[in-house]
Amino acid sequence: MTIKAYGAHAADRALEPIDITRRTPGAHDVQIAIAYCGVCHSDIHQVRSEWGGTLYPCVPGHEIVGRVSALGAHVSGVQVGDLVGVGCIVDSCKHCEDCDEGLENYCDHMVGTYNAPTPDAPGYTLGGYSQQIVVHERYVLRIRHPEAQLAAVAPLLCAGITTYSPLRHWKVGPGQKVGVVGIGGLGHMGIKLAHAMGAHVVAFTTSESKREAAKLLGADEVVVSRHAEEMAAHAKSFDFILNTVAAPHDLDAFLTLLKRDGTMTLVGAPATPHPSPNVFNLIMKRRSLAGSMIGGIPETQEMLDFCAEHGIVSDIEMIQMDEINTAYERMLKGDVKYRFVIDCASLA
Ligand code: NAP
Ligand code: ZN
């Protein structure tokens, strides 16, 4: 099947219309007519080869929602017409320890939704800035939100699970003080989720313009991290900090805000390394610095169900497909509250 998509032909080229092909659904495949696709900062890193190794043409997009449009003969659990989602994973080995535990995100053979090896043409995966996608049933998520919220559900497939998984792993809950650093696509979901889990949430932003807005997301307090005296008021007080910042920055400024035994988990994946933190800021209070990558498929379903139950969706700005290059420039300036979502009907 040949379909319309948007992709880049080189790291320094803008995204433009491109025709791509999708495989005919196999016995365990689900074909999805994509309604909306969220725009993750990882899409920018990848399409511009900031992490290296990008294959061109590159079609990004891993926050995919839509309706099942065709099914393989042996698919169970979804039917044509169902609302479904696909996140950052479209395949994995299915038999290693990680896959057995539902942690496909840590499988050594995880296949990302774009730029990962596949037998399908052109030899690597092409993402959700497109009209249709074909995915093995294991990696297809059920959406239980009302259909009217579908576009705002899309960012949960990456921004939602990438923040939900570490909040759960480090057992965030009532009685805890939790920081979320960087109020972009990931960070705004981190605030909503940590708030729904019952924590006292402090948002850290570099943008004065987000000071009041972050409170509407569920932050109990907001700190503009450029102001040293505001930072100092929170020294040694946090149980957990989730750091979503997409650029290298001073980690010590946040490590010193952790109390004894506190953890800061990095999910932001900047193109160049952070300056090394001062080891004494870890040693002195037995603090931990950790990382986390998206989440497994069962936990992604758990997150979607948690969000449906708590009425949680992303705050989005809808764009047409041909507005994507402007959207990237605005994201790099921090100028989006808080996630762009592409109306994929605009590809027609
Ligand atoms: P985003 O929407 O662009 O938000 C990033 C936020 O970081 C910005 O809104 C800004 O928040 C802050 N920021 C950006 N540049 C900064 C700078 N130079 N100094 C200080 N703060 C800065 O990006 P996103 O989609 O949330 O993604 C964030 C990062 O997570 C990206 O690197 C992405 O690749 C990565 N990611 C990782 C995973 C994973 O599995 N670990 C999954 C998805 C994405 P303020 O305006 O509030 O300061
Ligand atoms: Zn992402």
XYZ file of C-alpha atoms and ligand atoms in Angstrom:
397
model
C 0.000 0.000 0.000
C 1.383 3.406 -0.986
C 0.420 6.295 1.307
C 1.235 9.952 1.890
C 3.707 10.960 4.583
C 6.019 13.814 5.578
C 9.737 13.310 5.918
C 13.199 14.826 5.553
C 15.767 13.809 2.914
C 18.797 15.006 4.903
C 19.720 16.335 8.352
C 19.761 19.913 7.127
C 16.600 19.725 5.002
C 13.049 20.723 5.960
C 10.322 18.094 6.095
C 8.323 17.741 2.881
C 5.632 15.503 1.346
C 6.819 11.999 0.450
C 5.100 8.777 -0.668
C 5.913 5.649 1.370
C 4.714 2.035 1.384
C 3.310 -0.096 4.215
C 3.282 -3.909 4.273
C 0.079 -5.885 3.791
C -1.016 -6.924 7.321
C 0.393 -10.323 8.343
C -1.512 -12.812 10.522
C -0.758 -10.864 13.735
C -0.713 -7.347 12.294
C -3.047 -4.440 12.868
C -3.369 -1.744 10.210
C -4.283 1.678 11.605
C -5.663 4.728 9.809
C -3.743 7.455 11.645
C -5.953 10.316 12.849
C -3.391 12.307 14.862
C 0.304 12.188 15.652
C 1.998 14.119 18.458
C 5.291 15.946 17.877
C 8.014 14.831 20.321
C 11.348 16.596 20.760
C 12.925 13.222 19.889
C 11.489 13.705 16.378
C 13.663 16.831 16.015
C 16.770 15.130 17.472
C 16.299 12.209 15.061
C 15.331 14.024 11.876
C 18.334 16.328 12.269
C 20.601 13.361 13.163
C 21.564 15.048 16.446
C 22.030 11.575 17.990
C 23.794 10.342 14.817
C 22.818 7.388 12.617
C 19.648 8.771 11.047
C 18.656 7.077 7.785
C 17.041 9.170 5.036
C 14.394 9.798 4.031
C 13.326 9.967 7.687
C 9.619 10.015 8.606
C 9.316 10.755 12.353
C 6.328 10.406 14.683
C 5.744 8.017 17.609
C 2.650 9.413 19.319
C 0.108 7.772 17.039
C -3.657 7.419 17.473
C -6.306 6.326 15.014
C -8.780 3.630 14.054
C -8.116 0.031 13.122
C -8.556 -0.168 9.330
C -7.611 -3.824 8.668
C -6.627 -6.914 10.655
C -4.552 -10.058 10.181
C -6.370 -13.402 10.480
C -5.027 -14.242 13.951
C -5.399 -10.895 15.701
C -7.513 -10.983 18.840
C -8.622 -8.205 21.171
C -9.193 -5.428 18.624
C -11.659 -5.021 15.806
C -11.862 -2.870 12.699
C -13.038 0.588 13.761
C -11.581 0.457 17.307
C -9.660 3.469 18.635
C -6.039 2.456 19.199
C -2.602 3.917 19.740
C 1.017 3.144 18.884
C 3.928 4.634 20.795
C 7.694 4.386 20.392
C 7.893 0.587 19.968
C 6.676 -1.465 16.984
C 8.597 -4.702 17.603
C 11.063 -6.494 19.919
C 12.496 -10.028 20.219
C 9.458 -11.194 22.270
C 11.421 -13.858 24.212
C 14.212 -12.227 26.255
C 13.978 -11.505 29.981
C 12.949 -7.902 29.300
C 10.178 -8.882 26.852
C 8.975 -11.620 29.233
C 8.596 -8.984 31.944
C 6.729 -6.611 29.629
C 9.733 -4.291 29.476
C 10.052 -4.358 25.692
C 11.518 -0.854 25.934
C 14.713 -2.405 27.368
C 14.901 -5.348 24.918
C 18.227 -5.301 23.046
C 16.237 -5.842 19.840
C 13.533 -3.255 20.424
C 12.402 -1.792 17.107
C 11.599 1.889 17.369
C 8.652 3.310 15.447
C 11.049 5.192 13.172
C 14.673 4.797 12.066
C 14.989 1.175 13.292
C 15.805 -1.932 11.209
C 12.855 -3.803 9.634
C 12.410 -6.198 6.694
C 9.845 -3.711 5.298
C 10.875 -1.182 2.639
C 13.063 0.837 2.773
C 14.801 -1.382 5.410
C 14.130 0.845 8.421
C 10.930 1.938 10.127
C 8.957 5.034 9.105
C 6.864 6.814 11.714
C 3.507 8.389 12.284
C 3.680 11.555 10.177
C 1.695 9.477 7.686
C -1.767 8.196 6.815
C -1.528 4.535 7.868
C 0.773 2.253 9.863
C 0.948 -1.563 10.178
C 2.060 -2.919 13.566
C 2.194 -6.330 15.286
C -0.769 -6.610 17.674
C 1.482 -6.849 20.764
C 2.467 -3.189 20.363
C -1.049 -1.792 19.766
C -2.678 0.003 22.734
C -6.405 0.296 23.467
C -7.789 3.820 23.965
C -10.630 4.156 26.465
C -10.903 7.970 26.489
C -13.942 9.530 24.758
C -13.359 9.920 21.017
C -13.629 13.726 21.320
C -10.335 13.652 23.270
C -8.484 11.530 20.722
C -6.045 14.222 19.539
C -5.111 15.084 23.131
C -4.530 11.383 23.899
C -1.825 11.081 21.204
C 0.998 12.606 23.341
C 0.332 10.058 26.087
C 1.912 7.409 23.815
C 5.380 8.895 24.393
C 5.293 11.945 26.702
C 2.762 10.206 28.963
C 4.511 6.856 29.362
C 8.022 8.368 29.566
C 6.970 10.329 32.645
C 4.514 7.772 34.128
C 7.047 4.919 34.134
C 9.728 6.590 36.319
C 7.080 8.109 38.621
C 5.791 4.557 39.231
C 9.235 2.924 39.379
C 10.407 5.366 42.073
C 7.027 4.974 43.845
C 5.909 8.594 43.817
C 2.824 9.190 45.926
C 1.157 11.076 48.800
C 3.479 12.687 51.343
C 6.302 13.103 48.836
C 7.773 16.273 47.377
C 8.429 15.785 43.653
C 10.112 18.146 41.201
C 9.548 18.210 37.437
C 12.245 20.058 35.470
C 11.418 21.502 32.020
C 7.776 22.205 31.277
C 7.496 21.028 27.697
C 5.669 18.014 26.251
C 7.118 15.529 28.741
C 7.283 17.899 31.704
C 3.662 19.036 31.530
C 2.557 15.377 31.562
C 4.921 14.720 34.482
C 3.197 17.467 36.480
C -0.295 16.146 35.717
C 0.636 12.540 36.530
C 2.607 13.247 39.725
C -0.288 15.437 40.911
C -2.804 12.652 40.155
C -0.588 10.211 42.109
C -0.958 12.469 45.151
C 2.521 14.036 45.405
C 3.330 17.655 46.260
C 4.585 18.853 42.863
C 7.090 21.630 42.198
C 7.613 22.655 38.562
C 11.000 24.041 37.459
C 11.040 26.165 34.340
C 13.414 28.551 32.588
C 10.414 30.386 31.115
C 8.876 33.167 33.214
C 5.811 32.898 30.930
C 5.058 29.400 32.296
C 5.046 30.459 35.974
C 1.266 30.792 36.265
C 0.437 28.285 33.514
C 2.235 25.436 35.301
C -0.060 25.847 38.324
C -3.063 25.141 36.094
C -1.456 21.795 35.210
C -1.419 20.757 38.875
C 1.895 22.156 40.168
C 1.642 23.196 43.821
C 4.639 25.505 43.402
C 6.595 26.857 40.431
C 10.266 27.830 40.489
C 11.947 29.809 37.724
C 15.271 27.990 37.786
C 17.261 31.011 36.575
C 16.614 32.671 39.964
C 19.207 31.399 42.481
C 17.307 32.548 45.572
C 14.150 30.694 44.466
C 16.233 27.544 43.959
C 17.998 27.910 47.322
C 14.654 27.981 49.149
C 14.160 24.316 48.113
C 17.621 22.973 49.085
C 17.711 19.372 50.418
C 13.921 18.979 50.288
C 12.947 16.686 47.386
C 12.249 12.950 47.457
C 12.338 12.686 43.673
C 13.060 14.937 40.682
C 12.120 14.073 37.089
C 14.354 15.970 34.659
C 12.932 16.290 31.118
C 15.168 19.064 29.769
C 16.179 18.590 26.114
C 19.492 20.504 26.387
C 22.729 20.170 28.411
C 22.568 22.037 31.718
C 23.960 22.158 35.260
C 22.688 19.007 37.019
C 24.238 20.071 40.346
C 21.695 22.877 40.599
C 19.013 20.179 40.962
C 20.981 17.411 42.746
C 21.511 19.763 45.690
C 17.727 20.092 46.011
C 17.358 16.353 46.800
C 17.135 15.332 50.420
C 19.087 12.335 51.790
C 18.446 9.226 49.647
C 16.609 11.282 47.019
C 16.800 10.436 43.302
C 16.924 12.576 40.187
C 15.956 10.649 37.048
C 16.927 11.983 33.626
C 14.567 11.376 30.717
C 15.710 14.303 28.555
C 18.144 13.084 25.873
C 20.221 16.092 24.746
C 22.403 15.842 21.653
C 25.548 16.745 23.637
C 26.428 15.665 27.222
C 25.594 17.556 30.390
C 28.595 18.975 32.264
C 29.670 16.258 34.769
C 27.980 16.634 38.135
C 30.071 17.108 41.277
C 30.437 13.643 42.854
C 30.251 15.179 46.323
C 26.652 16.205 45.638
C 25.860 12.469 45.353
C 28.141 11.137 48.116
C 27.209 13.573 50.837
C 23.510 12.711 51.031
C 23.571 9.220 49.436
C 21.712 10.712 46.465
C 21.089 8.856 43.182
C 21.243 10.055 39.592
C 19.299 7.727 37.277
C 17.799 7.443 33.794
C 14.658 5.958 32.294
C 13.494 5.184 28.750
C 9.813 5.325 27.714
C 7.988 2.284 29.204
C 6.918 -1.261 28.335
C 3.693 -2.162 26.563
C 1.714 -3.402 29.625
C 2.702 -0.262 31.560
C 1.739 1.925 28.588
C -1.738 0.350 28.656
C -1.852 0.858 32.445
C -0.910 4.539 31.946
C -3.615 5.039 29.268
C -6.216 3.449 31.548
C -5.016 5.543 34.530
C -5.353 8.697 32.401
C -8.826 7.702 31.137
C -9.930 7.055 34.733
C -8.509 10.372 36.005
C -9.607 12.446 32.986
C -5.999 13.210 32.045
C -5.014 14.249 28.518
C -2.260 16.429 27.072
C -2.649 20.194 26.549
C -2.214 20.471 22.793
C -1.996 22.874 19.880
C -3.290 21.234 16.715
C -1.391 21.813 13.471
C -1.776 20.864 9.827
C 0.957 18.643 8.383
C 2.474 21.463 6.324
C 3.017 23.530 9.508
C 5.503 21.012 10.926
C 8.699 22.925 10.119
C 7.413 26.067 11.856
C 6.295 23.918 14.795
C 9.853 22.556 15.195
C 11.274 26.094 15.307
C 8.709 27.098 17.919
C 9.491 24.018 20.061
C 13.181 24.913 20.040
C 12.210 28.301 21.494
C 9.990 26.667 24.159
C 7.003 28.299 22.444
C 4.281 25.652 22.754
C 1.787 24.890 25.520
C 2.573 22.064 25.601
C 2.471 19.630 22.689
C 1.899 20.070 18.963
C -0.353 17.397 17.476
C -0.637 16.893 13.721
C -4.088 16.451 12.208
C -3.117 13.642 9.827
C -6.287 14.175 7.756
C -4.379 17.185 6.389
C -2.108 14.741 4.507
C -4.970 13.759 2.187
P 10.056 19.888 24.641
O 8.582 19.835 24.523
O 10.845 20.663 23.674
O 10.362 20.362 26.155
C 11.657 20.446 26.678
C 11.665 21.536 27.754
O 12.991 21.616 28.282
C 11.370 22.922 27.234
O 10.006 23.207 27.169
C 12.061 23.791 28.261
O 11.211 23.912 29.403
C 13.241 22.953 28.654
N 14.453 23.384 27.908
C 14.689 23.272 26.608
N 15.881 23.792 26.285
C 16.398 24.191 27.425
C 17.625 24.816 27.764
N 18.532 25.123 26.827
N 17.845 25.084 29.053
C 16.916 24.772 29.969
N 15.745 24.189 29.698
C 15.486 23.918 28.445
O 10.670 18.405 24.590
P 10.002 17.019 25.018
O 9.298 16.455 23.847
O 9.315 17.175 26.301
O 11.315 16.120 25.195
C 12.276 16.449 26.198
C 13.488 15.582 26.049
O 13.158 14.236 26.400
C 14.071 15.507 24.641
O 15.482 15.480 24.724
C 13.555 14.173 24.123
O 14.359 13.613 23.104
C 13.621 13.354 25.374
N 12.782 12.167 25.388
C 13.262 11.097 26.073
C 12.484 9.959 26.186
C 12.975 8.797 27.008
O 12.508 7.694 26.789
N 13.868 9.013 27.955
C 11.225 9.901 25.582
C 10.775 11.024 24.915
C 11.542 12.157 24.824
P 11.045 25.302 30.195
O 10.575 26.302 29.182
O 10.021 24.984 31.207
O 12.371 25.608 30.787
Zn 8.937 10.811 22.069
